[in-house]
Amino acid sequence: MKTRTKKRTGAMLLALMFTLLAGCGSGNNANTAANSANATNAPEASAAADTTAGAKKVTLTMMVSGTKAPDGQDFALDIMPKLVKEKFPNVTLETSKLPDEQYFTSIRTKLASGQGPDIFWVFPRNASLGVLDMAKAGYAADLSDLTFWDKISQGAKDDMSYEGKPYGIAGGLDYLGVYYNQELFKQAGITEMPQDWTSFLEACQKLKDAGITPISVADKDPWFLQFGMYQIAANVVYPDEMDFDSKLQAGEKSLTDPKWVDTISKMKELYDKGYVVKNSLGLGSAQAAQLFVDGKAGMIFDGTWDYATLTAKGAADFTRGFFSLPANEAGQPTYVSAATAAGFALNAKSENLDIAKEVMNYLFDGQSDLFKAWTESNNSISVYSGVPLNHDLFKEVNDSYLNNGKSVYFPNQMWPTGVAEEMEANFAEIIGGRKTTPEQVTQAMDKKFKELWKN
Amino acid sequence: MKSTVMKKTMYFFAVPALLFYLTFWIFPITKLFQYSVTDYNGYAQSFNYIGFDNYKDLFSGGTLGNSISNTLIYTVVSVVAGNLIGLGLALLLNMKIRGKGFYRSISYIPTLFSAIVVGFIWSYVYMPDSGMIATFLDKLGIPNDNLNFLGSYSTALYSIIFVEIWKNVGTTMIIFLAGLQTVPNDLLEAGRIDGCGGWKLLRYVKLPLLATSITINTTLSLINGLKAFDFPFIMTNGGPGTSTNTLIYSIYKMAFTEQMFGKASALGIISFVLIIAVTAVSVLLMNRKEVSA
């Protein structure tokens, strides 16, 4: 009898506990639901909140990559939410901005777990988090029905398309180039801008002889290497074979091609001859930029997106210039390294897709305050018809791009993610004085490409 | 059978905890095994089963060998040096010196910082030209043009191991210090009467009695070393080249930058097996040497 009572008590306790737990569980669920409503805006939650206003209250979420504007108002974080609210009083836009690496990791996780933001940032073609991957996986929405496509340049639209339909809105066009210090160039006696590889090397030698570090490179951040490498490739690999990467993807060409070996060798030459700042493997991107801004290095390889950083005031005052790295042979034209910049994509699985599209239509209508704020804050060259060039510094390169059309995209946009990293890791061995040869670097790249390329 | 300790019904109270454990710990691990035989890329929900290709790739590629050897160097150096320094500190701070508490706190402070903070501080200490070490050498008039701790192949790995030791030596020291308090005074006195000097007391009395602490410390730093990720991630990005790629860092890179979750899972399983094997062997070996006072 006694034991039976005990047993019963035990069972009852157990039952009670489960009830409690269940309570807990559902409580938690409710909480998570509320949270995710905050984060991804399940419309039920927002709709329920709304009783008075005619229009349904909606919260849109947006996630972009990059660093916050150093001074004043950041477009994505401050300006856009405010202006969207003015135009659409029922829409609240919640935005966040993460540095590239963190953005890549967190956006993939969010998308894969169904918690993706309504508006997010994608990269052209095959780049990391490229539009092709996102469209194929069904995360990015087909944007064909947006109203402003006739205002966006065809090339930029194509770079953000999958099977002929646009899935992303390019933020602009980016150039890779060489920022240089005009005073230091004069000081070293460089009177004519280099037009080909030989004269570029001569210019470096003159700077070096004058006791000036010719080139600042941040090899502690491996990706920095690409800024120089792709400009060389644009002039070595592609000029007489613009479809090199299509052949590569089809298996007709390989990255061990002599032209890639030549590209790597040219980069190596800059290190071998002591034109690159010493101990570059210990310099991060901020430090390398600082060397240039402080007038301690004559040049830095970088892109249009780093305009603000590289024109910031440093220890020395000087005039900046910008040119395309002339890795071409004498007598040949210099190709510009130009590629479509990252831009907006909409979440195909979002319940608020239609509203997000309206916001995009408003953002790119060509006349609204929001559009003006966007063009002002954007460092990339605009691909929207009628918007003037934002920085005079890029005029020369931009003219050459527009007039003779000799340009090549960044090769990694045609590679699966991982190949560029392999190139960086192996080239670092050359910088670090290991006995790695350019041939070995291309072999490693090719091996990685073959491992990752699936089509 | 009737237990005198606990009613059988009470076992049911373990169910909730067990459920949590199964869902949040065991289930994800089994998922890892599943992913390791697929070509899952981390975000697309469709993937194919490709058998043991991931493992074959890993064993034929260079990444596995390189990261295992880096990890082992990292582990061995940090275990040996970390424990010797920790023991030395503990012995010093166990002596009757003035301000003992102050010194003990000082040596424990690095442990309190997060690895991120420590990594950033040391990146600046190591920086060429304007870093702390370079500036210090400048002041002394010693040329330091080629000083590039984190950027040179021969020193990068050891430089980050040093930081690991610097950060963890406090914990090691505290455990040894606690162990030293348990050495009974009468044993030490007996030793002195029998004519032991300082070294003999340490070697034949203190050390054998510290065996438990040694086991704990070695195991802790062993696991710490085998799991090394934070410092390569913060200070070198695995570079220059792949010279500071540890196992866990390689897994991270493979999964998140190369988008090969499948292969990364396979590497995860290999390191899981490796860590268990190394830890088990060392614990078994050390358990035999333990004595009690």
PDB file of N, CA, C and O in Angstrom, chain A residues 33-69:
ATOM      1  N   ALA A  33       8.965  32.853 -31.210  1.00  0.00           N
ATOM      2  CA  ALA A  33       8.140  33.318 -32.317  1.00  0.00           C
ATOM      3  C   ALA A  33       8.139  34.838 -32.337  1.00  0.00           C
ATOM      4  O   ALA A  33       8.321  35.457 -33.377  1.00  0.00           O
ATOM      5  N   ALA A  34       7.970  35.416 -31.131  1.00  0.00           N
ATOM      6  CA  ALA A  34       7.957  36.872 -31.074  1.00  0.00           C
ATOM      7  C   ALA A  34       9.285  37.431 -31.555  1.00  0.00           C
ATOM      8  O   ALA A  34       9.334  38.374 -32.335  1.00  0.00           O
ATOM      9  N   ASN A  35      10.367  36.768 -31.097  1.00  0.00           N
ATOM     10  CA  ASN A  35      11.681  37.243 -31.514  1.00  0.00           C
ATOM     11  C   ASN A  35      11.849  37.187 -33.006  1.00  0.00           C
ATOM     12  O   ASN A  35      12.310  38.125 -33.636  1.00  0.00           O
ATOM     13  N   SER A  36      11.480  36.015 -33.552  1.00  0.00           N
ATOM     14  CA  SER A  36      11.714  35.876 -34.976  1.00  0.00           C
ATOM     15  C   SER A  36      10.795  36.821 -35.730  1.00  0.00           C
ATOM     16  O   SER A  36      11.122  37.290 -36.802  1.00  0.00           O
ATOM     17  N   ALA A  37       9.650  37.130 -35.113  1.00  0.00           N
ATOM     18  CA  ALA A  37       8.788  38.114 -35.755  1.00  0.00           C
ATOM     19  C   ALA A  37       9.518  39.437 -35.817  1.00  0.00           C
ATOM     20  O   ALA A  37       9.498  40.135 -36.815  1.00  0.00           O
ATOM     21  N   ASN A  38      10.218  39.745 -34.722  1.00  0.00           N
ATOM     22  CA  ASN A  38      10.983  40.972 -34.731  1.00  0.00           C
ATOM     23  C   ASN A  38      12.052  40.934 -35.786  1.00  0.00           C
ATOM     24  O   ASN A  38      12.320  41.909 -36.461  1.00  0.00           O
ATOM     25  N   ALA A  39      12.695  39.752 -35.868  1.00  0.00           N
ATOM     26  CA  ALA A  39      13.837  39.663 -36.752  1.00  0.00           C
ATOM     27  C   ALA A  39      13.416  39.522 -38.208  1.00  0.00           C
ATOM     28  O   ALA A  39      13.955  40.172 -39.077  1.00  0.00           O
ATOM     29  N   THR A  40      12.456  38.641 -38.469  1.00  0.00           N
ATOM     30  CA  THR A  40      12.154  38.411 -39.873  1.00  0.00           C
ATOM     31  C   THR A  40      10.763  38.901 -40.253  1.00  0.00           C
ATOM     32  O   THR A  40      10.353  38.772 -41.385  1.00  0.00           O
ATOM     33  N   ASN A  41      10.071  39.443 -39.285  1.00  0.00           N
ATOM     34  CA  ASN A  41       8.776  40.026 -39.568  1.00  0.00           C
ATOM     35  C   ASN A  41       7.753  39.065 -40.083  1.00  0.00           C
ATOM     36  O   ASN A  41       7.316  39.205 -41.201  1.00  0.00           O
ATOM     37  N   ALA A  42       7.438  38.064 -39.306  1.00  0.00           N
ATOM     38  CA  ALA A  42       6.278  37.270 -39.671  1.00  0.00           C
ATOM     39  C   ALA A  42       5.116  38.245 -39.669  1.00  0.00           C
ATOM     40  O   ALA A  42       4.932  38.977 -38.706  1.00  0.00           O
ATOM     41  N   PRO A  43       4.376  38.338 -40.761  1.00  0.00           N
ATOM     42  CA  PRO A  43       3.384  39.402 -40.870  1.00  0.00           C
ATOM     43  C   PRO A  43       2.263  39.263 -39.846  1.00  0.00           C
ATOM     44  O   PRO A  43       1.676  40.266 -39.460  1.00  0.00           O
ATOM     45  N   GLU A  44       1.963  38.021 -39.412  1.00  0.00           N
ATOM     46  CA  GLU A  44       0.862  37.864 -38.463  1.00  0.00           C
ATOM     47  C   GLU A  44       1.078  38.774 -37.271  1.00  0.00           C
ATOM     48  O   GLU A  44       0.181  39.504 -36.856  1.00  0.00           O
ATOM     49  N   ALA A  45       2.320  38.702 -36.724  1.00  0.00           N
ATOM     50  CA  ALA A  45       2.591  39.452 -35.513  1.00  0.00           C
ATOM     51  C   ALA A  45       2.411  40.941 -35.753  1.00  0.00           C
ATOM     52  O   ALA A  45       1.774  41.630 -34.971  1.00  0.00           O
ATOM     53  N   SER A  46       2.955  41.418 -36.871  1.00  0.00           N
ATOM     54  CA  SER A  46       2.860  42.847 -37.115  1.00  0.00           C
ATOM     55  C   SER A  46       1.421  43.214 -37.452  1.00  0.00           C
ATOM     56  O   SER A  46       0.940  44.260 -37.051  1.00  0.00           O
ATOM     57  N   ALA A  47       0.746  42.324 -38.163  1.00  0.00           N
ATOM     58  CA  ALA A  47      -0.624  42.622 -38.551  1.00  0.00           C
ATOM     59  C   ALA A  47      -1.504  42.722 -37.312  1.00  0.00           C
ATOM     60  O   ALA A  47      -2.334  43.612 -37.192  1.00  0.00           O
ATOM     61  N   ALA A  48      -1.258  41.793 -36.372  1.00  0.00           N
ATOM     62  CA  ALA A  48      -2.078  41.779 -35.175  1.00  0.00           C
ATOM     63  C   ALA A  48      -1.954  43.083 -34.411  1.00  0.00           C
ATOM     64  O   ALA A  48      -2.898  43.561 -33.801  1.00  0.00           O
ATOM     65  N   ALA A  49      -0.760  43.669 -34.473  1.00  0.00           N
ATOM     66  CA  ALA A  49      -0.529  44.887 -33.721  1.00  0.00           C
ATOM     67  C   ALA A  49      -1.325  46.058 -34.282  1.00  0.00           C
ATOM     68  O   ALA A  49      -1.612  47.021 -33.598  1.00  0.00           O
ATOM     69  N   ASP A  50      -1.663  45.929 -35.535  1.00  0.00           N
ATOM     70  CA  ASP A  50      -2.284  47.058 -36.201  1.00  0.00           C
ATOM     71  C   ASP A  50      -3.800  46.966 -36.148  1.00  0.00           C
ATOM     72  O   ASP A  50      -4.386  45.979 -36.530  1.00  0.00           O
ATOM     73  N   THR A  51      -4.453  47.999 -35.631  1.00  0.00           N
ATOM     74  CA  THR A  51      -5.915  47.978 -35.614  1.00  0.00           C
ATOM     75  C   THR A  51      -6.483  49.251 -36.213  1.00  0.00           C
ATOM     76  O   THR A  51      -7.505  49.244 -36.864  1.00  0.00           O
ATOM     77  N   THR A  52      -5.776  50.351 -36.007  1.00  0.00           N
ATOM     78  CA  THR A  52      -6.338  51.639 -36.402  1.00  0.00           C
ATOM     79  C   THR A  52      -6.002  52.036 -37.838  1.00  0.00           C
ATOM     80  O   THR A  52      -6.896  52.255 -38.653  1.00  0.00           O
ATOM     81  N   ALA A  53      -4.724  52.086 -38.155  1.00  0.00           N
ATOM     82  CA  ALA A  53      -4.328  52.563 -39.469  1.00  0.00           C
ATOM     83  C   ALA A  53      -4.889  51.660 -40.555  1.00  0.00           C
ATOM     84  O   ALA A  53      -5.094  50.470 -40.351  1.00  0.00           O
ATOM     85  N   GLY A  54      -5.136  52.250 -41.716  1.00  0.00           N
ATOM     86  CA  GLY A  54      -5.698  51.476 -42.802  1.00  0.00           C
ATOM     87  C   GLY A  54      -4.710  50.454 -43.324  1.00  0.00           C
ATOM     88  O   GLY A  54      -5.038  49.294 -43.488  1.00  0.00           O
ATOM     89  N   ALA A  55      -3.469  50.913 -43.540  1.00  0.00           N
ATOM     90  CA  ALA A  55      -2.469  50.016 -44.107  1.00  0.00           C
ATOM     91  C   ALA A  55      -1.910  49.106 -43.030  1.00  0.00           C
ATOM     92  O   ALA A  55      -1.852  49.474 -41.864  1.00  0.00           O
ATOM     93  N   LYS A  56      -1.497  47.929 -43.458  1.00  0.00           N
ATOM     94  CA  LYS A  56      -0.946  46.960 -42.540  1.00  0.00           C
ATOM     95  C   LYS A  56       0.443  47.414 -42.105  1.00  0.00           C
ATOM     96  O   LYS A  56       1.243  47.859 -42.925  1.00  0.00           O
ATOM     97  N   LYS A  57       0.705  47.314 -40.822  1.00  0.00           N
ATOM     98  CA  LYS A  57       2.047  47.683 -40.347  1.00  0.00           C
ATOM     99  C   LYS A  57       3.014  46.546 -40.631  1.00  0.00           C
ATOM    100  O   LYS A  57       2.714  45.394 -40.360  1.00  0.00           O
ATOM    101  N   VAL A  58       4.158  46.899 -41.190  1.00  0.00           N
ATOM    102  CA  VAL A  58       5.115  45.877 -41.585  1.00  0.00           C
ATOM    103  C   VAL A  58       6.505  46.275 -41.107  1.00  0.00           C
ATOM    104  O   VAL A  58       6.860  47.449 -41.153  1.00  0.00           O
ATOM    105  N   THR A  59       7.242  45.289 -40.640  1.00  0.00           N
ATOM    106  CA  THR A  59       8.639  45.556 -40.352  1.00  0.00           C
ATOM    107  C   THR A  59       9.485  44.792 -41.361  1.00  0.00           C
ATOM    108  O   THR A  59       9.349  43.582 -41.495  1.00  0.00           O
ATOM    109  N   LEU A  60      10.304  45.518 -42.098  1.00  0.00           N
ATOM    110  CA  LEU A  60      11.208  44.882 -43.050  1.00  0.00           C
ATOM    111  C   LEU A  60      12.582  44.810 -42.402  1.00  0.00           C
ATOM    112  O   LEU A  60      12.974  45.713 -41.673  1.00  0.00           O
ATOM    113  N   THR A  61      13.322  43.737 -42.704  1.00  0.00           N
ATOM    114  CA  THR A  61      14.681  43.681 -42.182  1.00  0.00           C
ATOM    115  C   THR A  61      15.664  43.721 -43.331  1.00  0.00           C
ATOM    116  O   THR A  61      15.383  43.228 -44.422  1.00  0.00           O
ATOM    117  N   MET A  62      16.789  44.311 -43.085  1.00  0.00           N
ATOM    118  CA  MET A  62      17.804  44.410 -44.116  1.00  0.00           C
ATOM    119  C   MET A  62      19.169  44.171 -43.494  1.00  0.00           C
ATOM    120  O   MET A  62      19.456  44.628 -42.390  1.00  0.00           O
ATOM    121  N   MET A  63      19.997  43.398 -44.207  1.00  0.00           N
ATOM    122  CA  MET A  63      21.350  43.147 -43.722  1.00  0.00           C
ATOM    123  C   MET A  63      22.311  43.406 -44.857  1.00  0.00           C
ATOM    124  O   MET A  63      22.130  42.883 -45.956  1.00  0.00           O
ATOM    125  N   VAL A  64      23.299  44.221 -44.620  1.00  0.00           N
ATOM    126  CA  VAL A  64      24.294  44.479 -45.652  1.00  0.00           C
ATOM    127  C   VAL A  64      25.685  44.290 -45.063  1.00  0.00           C
ATOM    128  O   VAL A  64      25.839  44.189 -43.846  1.00  0.00           O
ATOM    129  N   SER A  65      26.683  44.218 -45.942  1.00  0.00           N
ATOM    130  CA  SER A  65      28.039  44.054 -45.437  1.00  0.00           C
ATOM    131  C   SER A  65      28.819  45.337 -45.659  1.00  0.00           C
ATOM    132  O   SER A  65      28.487  46.151 -46.510  1.00  0.00           O
ATOM    133  N   GLY A  66      29.834  45.498 -44.874  1.00  0.00           N
ATOM    134  CA  GLY A  66      30.666  46.687 -44.980  1.00  0.00           C
ATOM    135  C   GLY A  66      30.910  47.266 -43.610  1.00  0.00           C
ATOM    136  O   GLY A  66      30.447  46.726 -42.612  1.00  0.00           O
ATOM    137  N   THR A  67      31.633  48.372 -43.559  1.00  0.00           N
ATOM    138  CA  THR A  67      31.859  49.012 -42.274  1.00  0.00           C
ATOM    139  C   THR A  67      31.095  50.321 -42.242  1.00  0.00           C
ATOM    140  O   THR A  67      30.871  50.946 -43.264  1.00  0.00           O
ATOM    141  N   LYS A  68      30.698  50.685 -41.060  1.00  0.00           N
ATOM    142  CA  LYS A  68      29.894  51.888 -40.875  1.00  0.00           C
ATOM    143  C   LYS A  68      30.671  53.101 -41.364  1.00  0.00           C
ATOM    144  O   LYS A  68      31.881  53.177 -41.220  1.00  0.00           O
ATOM    145  N   ALA A  69      29.957  54.062 -41.977  1.00  0.00           N
ATOM    146  CA  ALA A  69      30.608  55.278 -42.444  1.00  0.00           C
ATOM    147  C   ALA A  69      31.342  55.927 -41.281  1.00  0.00           C
ATOM    148  O   ALA A  69      30.785  56.044 -40.185  1.00  0.00           O
TER     149      ALA A  69
END
